[in-house]
Amino acid sequence: MWDWNGTLFHDNTAIIGATNAAFAELGLEPITLEQYRELYCVPVPRFYERLMGRLPTDAEWAVMDETFHRYYTEHRVGCGLTDGVPGLLAEWASAGGSQSLLSMYGHDELVPLVRDFGIEPHFIRVDGRTGPSGGSKAEHMVRHVGALTGVEPARTVVIGDAADDAIAARHVGARAVLYTGGSHSRASLESVGVPVVDSLEEAVVEAERLAA
């Protein structure tokens, strides 16, 4: 089971730009990608708390969330798939494996984006977030796994770039491999206690080992 943002979709530049655009709405100083990767967490208001010294108010959160998504939508067009993704997806499918995609990116935006890259046929299911943004992936994963026919959670491996991917996997009895090329630093990923790798090629090898 693949994550999208920061995993299959290499959108770090759009993410950090959108984050800083949201910060600017409250007069906060911009942060670097390295700072983002050290501090990012979910639920997202907690990430803002780490930078602001307090949780944003409901009104502040609404402004920041709207600004983030508006900026991200404008700038995601300059981002592409992570190197090697089409080949990895094709190889897994040709070897008889199944794969799905679960993202916390809005479902209505996610599906056409995946389709435009020509990779949708590799997935038995593609699900994005429904409902408010900023929360955990766990409950979305419960619904996603429940909709997959004949898939055993114990033989399912989630490949993502965030600690929350591993936490959500654990929530449904699945395994996880975390990739360092996205939203988290290696140190923050290693604290979760699952395998951490530096490429998606390594992630697939590790997933094969875990699912055997």
PDB file of C-alpha atoms in Angstrom:
ATOM      1  CA  MET A   1       0.000   0.000   0.000  1.00  0.00           C
ATOM      2  CA  TRP A   2       1.576   3.232  -1.183  1.00  0.00           C
ATOM      3  CA  ASP A   3       1.415   6.739   0.226  1.00  0.00           C
ATOM      4  CA  TRP A   4       1.251   9.599  -2.300  1.00  0.00           C
ATOM      5  CA  ASN A   5       2.654  12.959  -1.138  1.00  0.00           C
ATOM      6  CA  GLY A   6       6.384  12.733  -0.489  1.00  0.00           C
ATOM      7  CA  THR A   7       6.456   9.068  -1.490  1.00  0.00           C
ATOM      8  CA  LEU A   8       5.239   8.354  -5.022  1.00  0.00           C
ATOM      9  CA  PHE A   9       4.772  12.069  -5.695  1.00  0.00           C
ATOM     10  CA  HIS A  10       7.917  14.146  -5.139  1.00  0.00           C
ATOM     11  CA  ASP A  11       6.296  17.392  -4.010  1.00  0.00           C
ATOM     12  CA  ASN A  12       8.666  18.674  -1.314  1.00  0.00           C
ATOM     13  CA  THR A  13       9.117  22.064  -2.983  1.00  0.00           C
ATOM     14  CA  ALA A  14       5.359  22.640  -3.229  1.00  0.00           C
ATOM     15  CA  ILE A  15       4.829  21.485   0.366  1.00  0.00           C
ATOM     16  CA  ILE A  16       7.455  23.771   1.898  1.00  0.00           C
ATOM     17  CA  GLY A  17       6.310  26.681  -0.257  1.00  0.00           C
ATOM     18  CA  ALA A  18       2.696  26.153   0.807  1.00  0.00           C
ATOM     19  CA  THR A  19       3.723  25.866   4.453  1.00  0.00           C
ATOM     20  CA  ASN A  20       5.618  29.146   4.313  1.00  0.00           C
ATOM     21  CA  ALA A  21       2.723  30.822   2.517  1.00  0.00           C
ATOM     22  CA  ALA A  22       0.478  29.705   5.381  1.00  0.00           C
ATOM     23  CA  PHE A  23       2.970  30.997   7.945  1.00  0.00           C
ATOM     24  CA  ALA A  24       3.136  34.356   6.186  1.00  0.00           C
ATOM     25  CA  GLU A  25      -0.591  34.813   6.763  1.00  0.00           C
ATOM     26  CA  LEU A  26       0.149  34.999  10.507  1.00  0.00           C
ATOM     27  CA  GLY A  27       3.379  36.950  10.171  1.00  0.00           C
ATOM     28  CA  LEU A  28       5.562  33.936  11.019  1.00  0.00           C
ATOM     29  CA  GLU A  29       9.090  33.533   9.706  1.00  0.00           C
ATOM     30  CA  PRO A  30       9.590  31.034   6.865  1.00  0.00           C
ATOM     31  CA  ILE A  31      11.258  27.701   7.587  1.00  0.00           C
ATOM     32  CA  THR A  32      13.664  25.584   5.562  1.00  0.00           C
ATOM     33  CA  LEU A  33      12.960  22.120   4.210  1.00  0.00           C
ATOM     34  CA  GLU A  34      15.385  20.717   6.799  1.00  0.00           C
ATOM     35  CA  GLN A  35      13.436  22.388   9.640  1.00  0.00           C
ATOM     36  CA  TYR A  36      10.188  21.106   8.185  1.00  0.00           C
ATOM     37  CA  ARG A  37      11.489  17.540   8.033  1.00  0.00           C
ATOM     38  CA  GLU A  38      12.703  17.699  11.636  1.00  0.00           C
ATOM     39  CA  LEU A  39       9.495  19.132  13.085  1.00  0.00           C
ATOM     40  CA  TYR A  40       6.622  17.923  10.897  1.00  0.00           C
ATOM     41  CA  CYS A  41       3.992  15.780  12.623  1.00  0.00           C
ATOM     42  CA  VAL A  42       0.280  15.054  12.580  1.00  0.00           C
ATOM     43  CA  PRO A  43      -2.244  16.195  13.499  1.00  0.00           C
ATOM     44  CA  VAL A  44      -0.948  19.220  11.582  1.00  0.00           C
ATOM     45  CA  PRO A  45      -1.994  21.814  14.199  1.00  0.00           C
ATOM     46  CA  ARG A  46       0.573  20.158  16.490  1.00  0.00           C
ATOM     47  CA  PHE A  47       3.232  20.852  13.864  1.00  0.00           C
ATOM     48  CA  TYR A  48       2.244  24.507  13.884  1.00  0.00           C
ATOM     49  CA  GLU A  49       2.370  24.450  17.688  1.00  0.00           C
ATOM     50  CA  ARG A  50       6.011  23.354  17.555  1.00  0.00           C
ATOM     51  CA  LEU A  51       6.805  26.436  15.504  1.00  0.00           C
ATOM     52  CA  MET A  52       4.465  28.966  17.111  1.00  0.00           C
ATOM     53  CA  GLY A  53       4.871  27.904  20.722  1.00  0.00           C
ATOM     54  CA  ARG A  54       1.111  27.383  20.962  1.00  0.00           C
ATOM     55  CA  LEU A  55      -1.703  25.754  19.053  1.00  0.00           C
ATOM     56  CA  PRO A  56      -3.267  27.958  16.381  1.00  0.00           C
ATOM     57  CA  THR A  57      -6.755  29.199  17.154  1.00  0.00           C
ATOM     58  CA  ASP A  58      -9.623  27.822  15.084  1.00  0.00           C
ATOM     59  CA  ALA A  59      -9.643  31.021  13.031  1.00  0.00           C
ATOM     60  CA  GLU A  60      -5.867  30.883  12.482  1.00  0.00           C
ATOM     61  CA  TRP A  61      -6.037  27.227  11.494  1.00  0.00           C
ATOM     62  CA  ALA A  62      -8.785  27.944   8.963  1.00  0.00           C
ATOM     63  CA  VAL A  63      -6.719  30.709   7.350  1.00  0.00           C
ATOM     64  CA  MET A  64      -3.509  28.649   7.300  1.00  0.00           C
ATOM     65  CA  ASP A  65      -5.225  25.540   5.977  1.00  0.00           C
ATOM     66  CA  GLU A  66      -6.953  27.421   3.160  1.00  0.00           C
ATOM     67  CA  THR A  67      -3.736  29.235   2.231  1.00  0.00           C
ATOM     68  CA  PHE A  68      -1.725  26.019   2.268  1.00  0.00           C
ATOM     69  CA  HIS A  69      -4.071  24.179  -0.055  1.00  0.00           C
ATOM     70  CA  ARG A  70      -4.489  27.109  -2.441  1.00  0.00           C
ATOM     71  CA  TYR A  71      -0.723  27.559  -2.781  1.00  0.00           C
ATOM     72  CA  TYR A  72      -0.127  23.813  -3.061  1.00  0.00           C
ATOM     73  CA  THR A  73      -2.707  23.401  -5.816  1.00  0.00           C
ATOM     74  CA  GLU A  74      -1.054  26.193  -7.819  1.00  0.00           C
ATOM     75  CA  HIS A  75       2.484  24.811  -7.438  1.00  0.00           C
ATOM     76  CA  ARG A  76       2.020  21.030  -7.546  1.00  0.00           C
ATOM     77  CA  VAL A  77       2.005  21.280 -11.358  1.00  0.00           C
ATOM     78  CA  GLY A  78       5.772  21.713 -11.227  1.00  0.00           C
ATOM     79  CA  CYS A  79       6.241  18.432  -9.348  1.00  0.00           C
ATOM     80  CA  GLY A  80       6.504  14.908 -10.699  1.00  0.00           C
ATOM     81  CA  LEU A  81       6.712  11.284  -9.687  1.00  0.00           C
ATOM     82  CA  THR A  82       9.672  10.171  -7.614  1.00  0.00           C
ATOM     83  CA  ASP A  83      12.439   8.697  -9.763  1.00  0.00           C
ATOM     84  CA  GLY A  84      11.751   5.141 -10.825  1.00  0.00           C
ATOM     85  CA  VAL A  85       8.110   5.008  -9.729  1.00  0.00           C
ATOM     86  CA  PRO A  86       6.493   3.824 -13.012  1.00  0.00           C
ATOM     87  CA  GLY A  87       8.951   0.965 -13.305  1.00  0.00           C
ATOM     88  CA  LEU A  88       8.553  -0.104  -9.678  1.00  0.00           C
ATOM     89  CA  LEU A  89       4.772  -0.167  -9.943  1.00  0.00           C
ATOM     90  CA  ALA A  90       4.880  -2.120 -13.194  1.00  0.00           C
ATOM     91  CA  GLU A  91       7.395  -4.643 -11.857  1.00  0.00           C
ATOM     92  CA  TRP A  92       5.363  -5.313  -8.718  1.00  0.00           C
ATOM     93  CA  ALA A  93       2.214  -5.851 -10.763  1.00  0.00           C
ATOM     94  CA  SER A  94       3.948  -8.104 -13.312  1.00  0.00           C
ATOM     95  CA  ALA A  95       5.305 -10.224 -10.451  1.00  0.00           C
ATOM     96  CA  GLY A  96       1.731 -10.915  -9.353  1.00  0.00           C
ATOM     97  CA  GLY A  97       1.604  -8.515  -6.433  1.00  0.00           C
ATOM     98  CA  SER A  98      -1.302  -6.225  -5.706  1.00  0.00           C
ATOM     99  CA  GLN A  99      -0.937  -2.591  -4.676  1.00  0.00           C
ATOM    100  CA  SER A 100      -3.193   0.209  -3.598  1.00  0.00           C
ATOM    101  CA  LEU A 101      -2.816   3.903  -2.875  1.00  0.00           C
ATOM    102  CA  LEU A 102      -4.009   5.730   0.235  1.00  0.00           C
ATOM    103  CA  SER A 103      -3.298   9.417   0.693  1.00  0.00           C
ATOM    104  CA  MET A 104      -4.313  12.205   3.027  1.00  0.00           C
ATOM    105  CA  TYR A 105      -4.543  14.454  -0.025  1.00  0.00           C
ATOM    106  CA  GLY A 106      -8.172  15.232  -0.871  1.00  0.00           C
ATOM    107  CA  HIS A 107      -9.800  12.388  -2.794  1.00  0.00           C
ATOM    108  CA  ASP A 108     -11.324  14.547  -5.523  1.00  0.00           C
ATOM    109  CA  GLU A 109      -7.928  16.129  -6.264  1.00  0.00           C
ATOM    110  CA  LEU A 110      -5.933  12.919  -5.899  1.00  0.00           C
ATOM    111  CA  VAL A 111      -7.719  10.653  -8.353  1.00  0.00           C
ATOM    112  CA  PRO A 112      -7.360  12.818 -11.483  1.00  0.00           C
ATOM    113  CA  LEU A 113      -3.747  13.589 -10.577  1.00  0.00           C
ATOM    114  CA  VAL A 114      -2.874   9.892 -10.341  1.00  0.00           C
ATOM    115  CA  ARG A 115      -4.787   9.271 -13.569  1.00  0.00           C
ATOM    116  CA  ASP A 116      -2.918  12.031 -15.394  1.00  0.00           C
ATOM    117  CA  PHE A 117       0.407  10.340 -14.576  1.00  0.00           C
ATOM    118  CA  GLY A 118      -0.856   7.144 -16.236  1.00  0.00           C
ATOM    119  CA  ILE A 119      -0.295   4.935 -13.187  1.00  0.00           C
ATOM    120  CA  GLU A 120      -3.864   4.401 -11.984  1.00  0.00           C
ATOM    121  CA  PRO A 121      -4.202   0.936 -13.616  1.00  0.00           C
ATOM    122  CA  HIS A 122      -1.464  -0.415 -11.320  1.00  0.00           C
ATOM    123  CA  PHE A 123      -3.659   0.055  -8.229  1.00  0.00           C
ATOM    124  CA  ILE A 124      -6.584  -2.074  -7.142  1.00  0.00           C
ATOM    125  CA  ARG A 125      -7.895   0.950  -5.235  1.00  0.00           C
ATOM    126  CA  VAL A 126      -7.037   4.641  -4.931  1.00  0.00           C
ATOM    127  CA  ASP A 127      -8.349   6.554  -1.913  1.00  0.00           C
ATOM    128  CA  GLY A 128      -7.693  10.100  -0.788  1.00  0.00           C
ATOM    129  CA  ARG A 129      -8.825  11.954   2.295  1.00  0.00           C
ATOM    130  CA  THR A 130     -12.498  12.672   2.795  1.00  0.00           C
ATOM    131  CA  GLY A 131     -13.540  15.216   5.389  1.00  0.00           C
ATOM    132  CA  PRO A 132     -11.412  17.878   7.116  1.00  0.00           C
ATOM    133  CA  SER A 133      -7.647  18.025   6.594  1.00  0.00           C
ATOM    134  CA  GLY A 134      -4.980  17.886   9.250  1.00  0.00           C
ATOM    135  CA  GLY A 135      -5.823  14.640  11.034  1.00  0.00           C
ATOM    136  CA  SER A 136      -4.325  11.166  11.294  1.00  0.00           C
ATOM    137  CA  LYS A 137      -4.362   8.511   8.590  1.00  0.00           C
ATOM    138  CA  ALA A 138      -5.462   5.685  10.880  1.00  0.00           C
ATOM    139  CA  GLU A 139      -9.229   5.845  10.399  1.00  0.00           C
ATOM    140  CA  HIS A 140      -8.843   6.395   6.662  1.00  0.00           C
ATOM    141  CA  MET A 141      -6.704   3.260   6.561  1.00  0.00           C
ATOM    142  CA  VAL A 142      -9.382   1.256   8.369  1.00  0.00           C
ATOM    143  CA  ARG A 143     -11.853   2.159   5.623  1.00  0.00           C
ATOM    144  CA  HIS A 144      -9.323   1.591   2.854  1.00  0.00           C
ATOM    145  CA  VAL A 145      -8.313  -1.869   4.053  1.00  0.00           C
ATOM    146  CA  GLY A 146     -11.949  -2.776   4.668  1.00  0.00           C
ATOM    147  CA  ALA A 147     -12.732  -2.033   1.023  1.00  0.00           C
ATOM    148  CA  LEU A 148      -9.945  -4.275  -0.330  1.00  0.00           C
ATOM    149  CA  THR A 149     -11.290  -7.712  -1.197  1.00  0.00           C
ATOM    150  CA  GLY A 150      -9.124 -10.649  -0.185  1.00  0.00           C
ATOM    151  CA  VAL A 151      -6.307  -8.550   1.277  1.00  0.00           C
ATOM    152  CA  GLU A 152      -4.811  -9.741   4.559  1.00  0.00           C
ATOM    153  CA  PRO A 153      -3.566  -6.869   6.748  1.00  0.00           C
ATOM    154  CA  ALA A 154      -0.867  -9.121   8.218  1.00  0.00           C
ATOM    155  CA  ARG A 155       0.625  -9.543   4.712  1.00  0.00           C
ATOM    156  CA  THR A 156       0.174  -5.906   3.753  1.00  0.00           C
ATOM    157  CA  VAL A 157       3.064  -3.437   3.853  1.00  0.00           C
ATOM    158  CA  VAL A 158       2.560   0.315   3.831  1.00  0.00           C
ATOM    159  CA  ILE A 159       5.299   2.352   2.122  1.00  0.00           C
ATOM    160  CA  GLY A 160       5.264   5.993   3.181  1.00  0.00           C
ATOM    161  CA  ASP A 161       7.410   8.941   4.194  1.00  0.00           C
ATOM    162  CA  ALA A 162       5.824   9.923   7.524  1.00  0.00           C
ATOM    163  CA  ALA A 163       5.676   8.486  11.007  1.00  0.00           C
ATOM    164  CA  ASP A 164       1.881   8.603  10.735  1.00  0.00           C
ATOM    165  CA  ASP A 165       2.025   6.059   7.881  1.00  0.00           C
ATOM    166  CA  ALA A 166       3.604   3.521  10.235  1.00  0.00           C
ATOM    167  CA  ILE A 167       1.205   4.365  13.056  1.00  0.00           C
ATOM    168  CA  ALA A 168      -1.769   3.934  10.734  1.00  0.00           C
ATOM    169  CA  ALA A 169      -0.381   0.628   9.441  1.00  0.00           C
ATOM    170  CA  ARG A 170      -0.018  -0.654  12.982  1.00  0.00           C
ATOM    171  CA  HIS A 171      -3.610   0.407  13.661  1.00  0.00           C
ATOM    172  CA  VAL A 172      -4.905  -2.129  11.111  1.00  0.00           C
ATOM    173  CA  GLY A 173      -2.349  -4.866  11.765  1.00  0.00           C
ATOM    174  CA  ALA A 174      -0.172  -4.138   8.726  1.00  0.00           C
ATOM    175  CA  ARG A 175       3.594  -3.585   8.460  1.00  0.00           C
ATOM    176  CA  ALA A 176       5.364  -0.446   7.269  1.00  0.00           C
ATOM    177  CA  VAL A 177       8.542   0.733   5.576  1.00  0.00           C
ATOM    178  CA  LEU A 178       9.402   4.433   5.737  1.00  0.00           C
ATOM    179  CA  TYR A 179      11.229   6.381   3.034  1.00  0.00           C
ATOM    180  CA  THR A 180      13.533   9.300   3.867  1.00  0.00           C
ATOM    181  CA  GLY A 181      12.882  11.319   0.714  1.00  0.00           C
ATOM    182  CA  GLY A 182       9.721  13.033   1.886  1.00  0.00           C
ATOM    183  CA  SER A 183       8.360  14.900   4.895  1.00  0.00           C
ATOM    184  CA  HIS A 184      10.426  13.434   7.753  1.00  0.00           C
ATOM    185  CA  SER A 185      14.105  13.280   8.616  1.00  0.00           C
ATOM    186  CA  ARG A 186      15.695   9.856   9.059  1.00  0.00           C
ATOM    187  CA  ALA A 187      16.035  10.428  12.817  1.00  0.00           C
ATOM    188  CA  SER A 188      12.330  11.150  13.260  1.00  0.00           C
ATOM    189  CA  LEU A 189      11.368   8.136  11.149  1.00  0.00           C
ATOM    190  CA  GLU A 190      13.671   5.772  13.021  1.00  0.00           C
ATOM    191  CA  SER A 191      11.947   6.671  16.278  1.00  0.00           C
ATOM    192  CA  VAL A 192       8.822   4.804  15.095  1.00  0.00           C
ATOM    193  CA  GLY A 193      10.574   1.422  15.159  1.00  0.00           C
ATOM    194  CA  VAL A 194      10.008   0.221  11.576  1.00  0.00           C
ATOM    195  CA  PRO A 195      12.503  -0.236   8.713  1.00  0.00           C
ATOM    196  CA  VAL A 196      13.731   3.063   7.235  1.00  0.00           C
ATOM    197  CA  VAL A 197      15.213   3.252   3.730  1.00  0.00           C
ATOM    198  CA  ASP A 198      16.656   5.914   1.435  1.00  0.00           C
ATOM    199  CA  SER A 199      15.047   4.882  -1.860  1.00  0.00           C
ATOM    200  CA  LEU A 200      11.758   3.426  -3.048  1.00  0.00           C
ATOM    201  CA  GLU A 201      13.687   0.554  -4.639  1.00  0.00           C
ATOM    202  CA  GLU A 202      14.941  -0.381  -1.169  1.00  0.00           C
ATOM    203  CA  ALA A 203      11.441   0.053   0.196  1.00  0.00           C
ATOM    204  CA  VAL A 204      10.013  -2.510  -2.239  1.00  0.00           C
ATOM    205  CA  VAL A 205      12.756  -5.020  -1.371  1.00  0.00           C
ATOM    206  CA  GLU A 206      12.045  -4.565   2.319  1.00  0.00           C
ATOM    207  CA  ALA A 207       8.293  -4.849   1.725  1.00  0.00           C
ATOM    208  CA  GLU A 208       8.816  -8.164  -0.049  1.00  0.00           C
ATOM    209  CA  ARG A 209      10.784  -9.430   2.933  1.00  0.00           C
ATOM    210  CA  LEU A 210       8.157  -8.306   5.446  1.00  0.00           C
ATOM    211  CA  ALA A 211       5.260  -9.771   3.475  1.00  0.00           C
ATOM    212  CA  ALA A 212       6.899 -13.151   2.850  1.00  0.00           C
TER     213      ALA A 212
END
